[in-house]
């Protein structure tokens, strides 16, 4: 059934800003649609549309377009000319890929719904949607998300539930405005440590995945809701184990020494930096003499960018707070999500990863860290 030209001509005379053609059993849209140049909202959901006319590109004032629940197998190129478009619904079609050309033209888009299509991959060009705030990819066949997605800094809500994801991008920490993350019903085995950098994250749903443990800094997030049921999380079942003393590499020893010296230098600066010369007594002169070595170290390291970059990847011991590079003891601590994380729901006690720099720290009494034992 083609939308009657007579009907459309009648609509054109009214010069409407909104047009609702949902659930009309339409298989095609007349080319006359291009004459509705004042249109800002166009509803075409729940039809049998397989393609859209090129003339749709004339709707330069269009802000909202809903083509959900149709028969589209690809996103029409005409959409790439809708530079004012802010909301786009494409759910419930047969779309298998996102064309780079179209994405490049949707520079005003803030809301994109691609639920229940046949997507297997997301093109790296997704980062062209520079103003995107809401992205929903539920119910597709995705096995991964591109790292380029994490360059869309305005993104506040990401939905990728019911796919085949095995991991999230390591760069997810760059989504600094993300408040809600829904990735339930996937095959994710481990969450990236970068999630600990999402300081605006309020809701995270990772239910029905394959998680054993949560990232180290999860307890620093302002979470209000955490859903993690149906995951094989580590149980709090203490058992005896044989401890082997670690043997550090020369690289690790040197890195720990340098980072320790730099940390001491910073403490020294904060202690003596604002004091006048007359205020420094004889007992602190030795500290100032020693600071020459620290100052030299800080200056020297600037000439070795590769070393500086390597040290920038260091972690801190959860017990003694000293920095280390590559050698650590992976532990777990158990927290009550509602009590300790202040979540509104009650997922119970959850395991959070903790990294210790040595068995010396691990064997020191008075902490709540446990070694991790996998069956």
XYZ file of C-alpha atoms in Angstrom:
375
model
C 0.000 0.000 0.000
C 1.439 3.381 -1.056
C 0.442 6.427 0.864
C -2.013 8.188 -1.419
C -0.671 11.277 -3.112
C -4.066 12.904 -2.710
C -3.908 12.468 1.043
C -0.353 13.752 1.186
C -1.228 16.780 -0.953
C -3.981 17.577 1.511
C -1.438 17.356 4.338
C 0.973 19.608 2.430
C -1.599 22.395 2.250
C -1.716 22.470 6.040
C 2.068 22.891 6.221
C 2.264 20.736 9.402
C 5.180 20.509 11.798
C 4.214 17.046 13.042
C 3.001 14.064 10.998
C 1.967 10.685 12.415
C 1.695 7.823 9.914
C 2.278 4.995 12.389
C 0.398 1.698 12.075
C -1.021 2.478 8.598
C 0.159 -0.766 6.952
C 2.386 1.310 4.640
C 4.998 -0.358 2.446
C 6.254 2.827 0.749
C 6.363 6.545 1.375
C 5.520 8.893 -1.482
C 8.218 11.175 -2.862
C 5.884 14.077 -2.070
C 7.101 13.761 1.531
C 9.984 16.022 0.510
C 7.610 18.967 0.153
C 6.836 19.022 3.882
C 9.800 21.286 4.538
C 8.489 22.606 7.867
C 8.164 19.130 9.374
C 9.963 18.677 12.719
C 8.441 15.355 13.876
C 7.717 12.355 11.625
C 6.259 9.107 13.008
C 6.426 6.055 10.691
C 6.625 3.171 13.173
C 4.707 -0.122 12.924
C 4.469 -0.319 9.127
C 6.045 -2.485 6.402
C 8.459 0.080 4.982
C 11.560 -1.358 3.280
C 13.108 1.896 2.093
C 12.691 5.649 2.279
C 12.638 8.051 -0.689
C 15.610 10.272 -1.437
C 13.285 13.253 -1.089
C 13.268 12.711 2.659
C 16.620 14.526 2.710
C 14.739 17.776 2.024
C 13.290 17.730 5.543
C 16.139 19.810 6.913
C 14.132 20.960 9.958
C 13.275 17.434 11.093
C 14.151 16.865 14.767
C 12.420 13.557 15.566
C 12.139 10.552 13.226
C 10.638 7.216 14.288
C 10.930 4.331 11.802
C 10.722 1.586 14.404
C 9.154 -1.797 13.643
C 9.485 -1.784 9.884
C 11.399 -3.883 7.343
C 14.505 -1.780 6.733
C 17.605 -3.857 5.962
C 19.922 -0.859 5.880
C 19.830 2.753 7.002
C 18.835 4.919 4.002
C 21.535 7.372 2.901
C 18.943 10.133 2.822
C 19.087 10.232 6.629
C 22.643 11.515 6.424
C 21.313 14.854 5.164
C 19.083 15.450 8.175
C 21.555 17.673 9.968
C 18.985 18.932 12.495
C 17.844 15.464 13.552
C 18.159 14.910 17.312
C 16.117 11.744 17.948
C 16.178 8.659 15.717
C 14.276 5.418 16.381
C 15.298 2.454 14.197
C 14.324 -0.383 16.549
C 12.708 -3.576 15.286
C 14.089 -3.608 11.752
C 16.582 -5.868 9.952
C 19.571 -3.538 9.922
C 22.938 -5.339 9.916
C 25.415 -2.461 9.709
C 25.755 1.269 10.242
C 26.896 3.187 7.143
C 29.767 5.593 7.791
C 28.375 8.184 5.394
C 25.080 8.460 7.249
C 26.687 8.718 10.681
C 28.872 11.582 9.535
C 25.818 13.674 8.660
C 23.934 13.191 11.936
C 25.997 15.711 13.867
C 23.026 16.942 15.966
C 21.823 13.490 17.024
C 21.451 13.035 20.789
C 19.222 9.909 20.935
C 19.658 6.713 18.891
C 17.620 3.525 19.361
C 18.810 0.486 17.377
C 17.239 -2.221 19.531
C 16.292 -5.590 18.033
C 18.060 -5.490 14.693
C 20.688 -7.801 13.196
C 23.794 -5.819 14.118
C 26.937 -7.923 14.554
C 29.445 -5.087 14.748
C 29.438 -1.352 15.421
C 31.585 0.692 13.074
C 34.373 2.816 14.617
C 32.713 5.743 12.829
C 30.134 5.751 15.626
C 32.381 8.415 17.158
C 31.121 10.836 14.496
C 27.949 11.176 16.559
C 29.691 13.801 18.644
C 26.559 14.989 20.493
C 25.047 11.582 21.268
C 23.713 11.265 24.821
C 21.596 8.090 24.634
C 22.507 4.933 22.723
C 20.507 1.700 22.856
C 21.732 -1.492 21.160
C 19.685 -4.096 23.037
C 18.758 -7.359 21.353
C 21.343 -7.536 18.581
C 24.181 -10.003 17.928
C 27.131 -7.860 19.011
C 30.258 -9.620 20.261
C 32.177 -6.423 21.031
C 31.918 -2.641 21.165
C 34.556 -0.460 19.447
C 36.921 1.598 21.573
C 35.938 4.603 19.433
C 32.554 4.558 21.149
C 34.316 5.781 24.281
C 35.260 9.015 22.504
C 31.621 10.206 22.638
C 32.062 12.148 25.860
C 28.461 13.522 26.049
C 27.073 9.960 26.326
C 25.061 9.594 29.544
C 23.177 6.336 28.943
C 24.378 3.162 27.197
C 22.210 0.078 26.653
C 23.719 -3.092 25.167
C 21.734 -5.834 26.876
C 20.918 -9.230 25.378
C 23.856 -9.438 22.972
C 26.916 -11.710 22.815
C 29.427 -9.323 24.395
C 32.404 -10.964 26.104
C 34.018 -7.715 27.267
C 33.630 -3.943 27.360
C 36.187 -1.518 25.865
C 39.184 -0.854 28.096
C 38.738 2.840 27.295
C 35.273 3.006 28.878
C 36.673 5.303 31.574
C 36.651 8.145 29.030
C 32.835 8.224 29.118
C 33.028 10.651 32.009
C 29.361 11.718 31.771
C 27.911 8.205 31.771
C 25.207 7.805 34.431
C 23.541 4.526 33.381
C 25.089 1.358 31.958
C 22.934 -1.647 31.012
C 24.816 -4.714 29.718
C 22.781 -7.528 31.262
C 22.314 -10.871 29.488
C 25.686 -11.030 27.761
C 28.800 -13.188 28.207
C 31.034 -10.639 29.918
C 33.691 -12.318 32.051
C 35.426 -9.260 33.450
C 34.664 -5.559 33.712
C 37.498 -3.181 32.768
C 39.233 -1.270 35.549
C 38.307 1.923 33.680
C 34.779 1.656 35.076
C 36.246 2.995 38.307
C 36.762 6.330 36.500
C 33.052 6.782 35.727
C 32.482 9.166 38.603
C 28.928 10.020 37.491
C 27.723 6.419 37.169
C 24.506 5.904 39.142
C 23.088 2.671 37.669
C 24.861 -0.423 36.408
C 23.142 -3.637 35.358
C 25.459 -6.582 34.685
C 23.017 -9.349 35.597
C 23.188 -12.686 33.787
C 26.804 -12.497 32.645
C 29.895 -14.538 33.577
C 31.476 -12.206 36.134
C 33.568 -13.574 39.012
C 34.705 -10.295 40.587
C 34.243 -6.511 40.288
C 36.929 -3.884 39.464
C 39.065 -2.421 42.242
C 37.491 1.061 42.364
C 33.830 0.111 42.098
C 33.272 1.188 45.695
C 34.323 4.753 44.798
C 31.417 5.239 42.401
C 28.214 7.089 43.407
C 26.057 4.071 42.588
C 22.359 4.107 43.417
C 21.466 0.809 41.737
C 23.585 -2.280 41.102
C 22.164 -5.432 39.513
C 24.468 -8.442 39.390
C 22.302 -11.533 39.916
C 22.918 -14.683 37.844
C 26.704 -14.282 37.782
C 29.171 -16.897 39.129
C 30.604 -14.418 41.656
C 33.379 -15.542 43.992
C 32.051 -16.875 47.295
C 33.337 -15.831 50.704
C 34.695 -19.238 51.673
C 38.143 -18.890 53.340
C 40.528 -21.816 52.780
C 44.169 -22.463 53.681
C 46.776 -21.917 50.994
C 50.527 -22.249 50.484
C 52.230 -18.865 50.104
C 55.267 -18.462 47.894
C 57.575 -15.491 48.340
C 57.604 -13.368 45.207
C 60.793 -12.721 43.220
C 60.736 -9.254 41.685
C 62.351 -8.468 38.351
C 65.028 -5.779 38.127
C 62.559 -3.633 36.170
C 59.980 -3.931 38.969
C 62.557 -3.164 41.681
C 63.784 -0.047 39.848
C 60.257 1.147 39.109
C 59.199 0.773 42.752
C 62.313 2.629 43.914
C 61.746 5.553 41.518
C 58.053 5.841 42.367
C 58.868 5.703 46.071
C 61.451 8.468 45.728
C 59.066 10.635 43.727
C 56.357 10.163 46.327
C 58.785 11.129 49.106
C 59.739 14.213 47.092
C 56.118 15.304 46.842
C 55.643 14.849 50.589
C 58.798 16.879 51.211
C 57.590 19.715 48.981
C 54.253 19.883 50.726
C 55.996 19.990 54.120
C 58.748 22.529 53.438
C 57.699 24.215 50.212
C 55.961 27.196 51.844
C 58.486 27.794 54.651
C 60.918 30.721 54.544
C 64.641 30.097 54.844
C 64.683 31.454 58.404
C 62.011 29.003 59.416
C 64.127 25.999 58.459
C 66.065 24.852 61.496
C 69.207 22.789 61.534
C 67.314 19.511 61.930
C 65.561 20.016 58.587
C 68.682 21.001 56.642
C 69.475 17.372 55.937
C 66.030 16.960 54.387
C 66.674 19.900 52.075
C 70.050 18.510 51.073
C 68.419 15.165 50.334
C 65.761 16.912 48.282
C 68.423 17.756 45.692
C 68.466 14.093 44.751
C 64.680 13.988 44.470
C 64.609 17.185 42.406
C 67.228 15.739 40.083
C 65.172 12.567 39.696
C 62.032 14.518 38.791
C 63.946 16.578 36.235
C 65.760 13.605 34.753
C 62.629 11.540 34.221
C 61.219 14.222 31.931
C 63.890 13.284 29.376
C 62.635 9.698 29.235
C 59.002 9.864 28.036
C 58.770 6.091 27.620
C 59.725 5.609 31.283
C 57.305 8.322 32.345
C 54.527 6.638 30.361
C 55.378 3.244 31.861
C 55.268 4.607 35.403
C 51.964 6.263 34.593
C 50.460 2.782 34.226
C 51.392 1.832 37.783
C 48.894 0.725 40.403
C 48.749 1.264 44.164
C 48.695 -1.366 46.860
C 45.286 -1.507 48.529
C 46.984 -2.015 51.908
C 50.144 0.128 52.099
C 49.283 2.526 49.249
C 52.759 2.112 47.693
C 53.029 2.044 43.909
C 54.007 -1.015 41.903
C 54.299 -1.837 38.221
C 53.576 -5.378 37.038
C 54.010 -7.743 39.971
C 51.215 -7.961 42.498
C 49.043 -10.282 44.504
C 45.445 -10.336 43.318
C 43.055 -10.416 46.240
C 39.391 -9.885 46.912
C 37.445 -8.013 49.542
C 33.726 -8.442 50.166
C 31.445 -5.442 50.659
C 27.773 -5.063 51.424
C 26.464 -3.154 48.402
C 23.580 -1.502 50.214
C 25.547 -0.615 53.338
C 28.976 0.188 51.902
C 28.123 1.363 48.391
C 24.878 3.054 49.500
C 22.821 1.457 46.719
C 19.044 1.726 46.880
C 18.592 -1.950 46.023
C 20.177 -4.847 47.915
C 22.336 -7.137 45.747
C 23.996 -8.455 48.933
C 27.734 -8.949 49.524
C 29.755 -8.564 46.349
C 33.434 -9.368 45.656
C 35.674 -6.451 44.644
C 39.184 -6.958 43.327
C 42.068 -5.634 45.453
C 45.730 -5.546 44.394
C 48.484 -5.926 47.014
C 52.128 -5.245 46.268
C 53.612 -8.129 48.262
C 53.042 -11.078 50.583
C 54.403 -8.869 53.334
C 51.311 -6.705 53.064
C 49.091 -9.749 52.659
C 50.478 -11.406 55.806
C 50.109 -8.279 57.930
C 47.123 -8.753 60.272
C 44.190 -6.397 60.495
C 42.925 -6.223 56.903
C 39.979 -7.804 55.093
C 41.719 -8.972 51.924
C 41.599 -12.605 50.814
C 43.619 -14.448 48.225
C 41.647 -15.559 45.184
C 41.289 -19.284 44.598
C 39.641 -20.516 41.390
C 38.413 -24.095 41.167
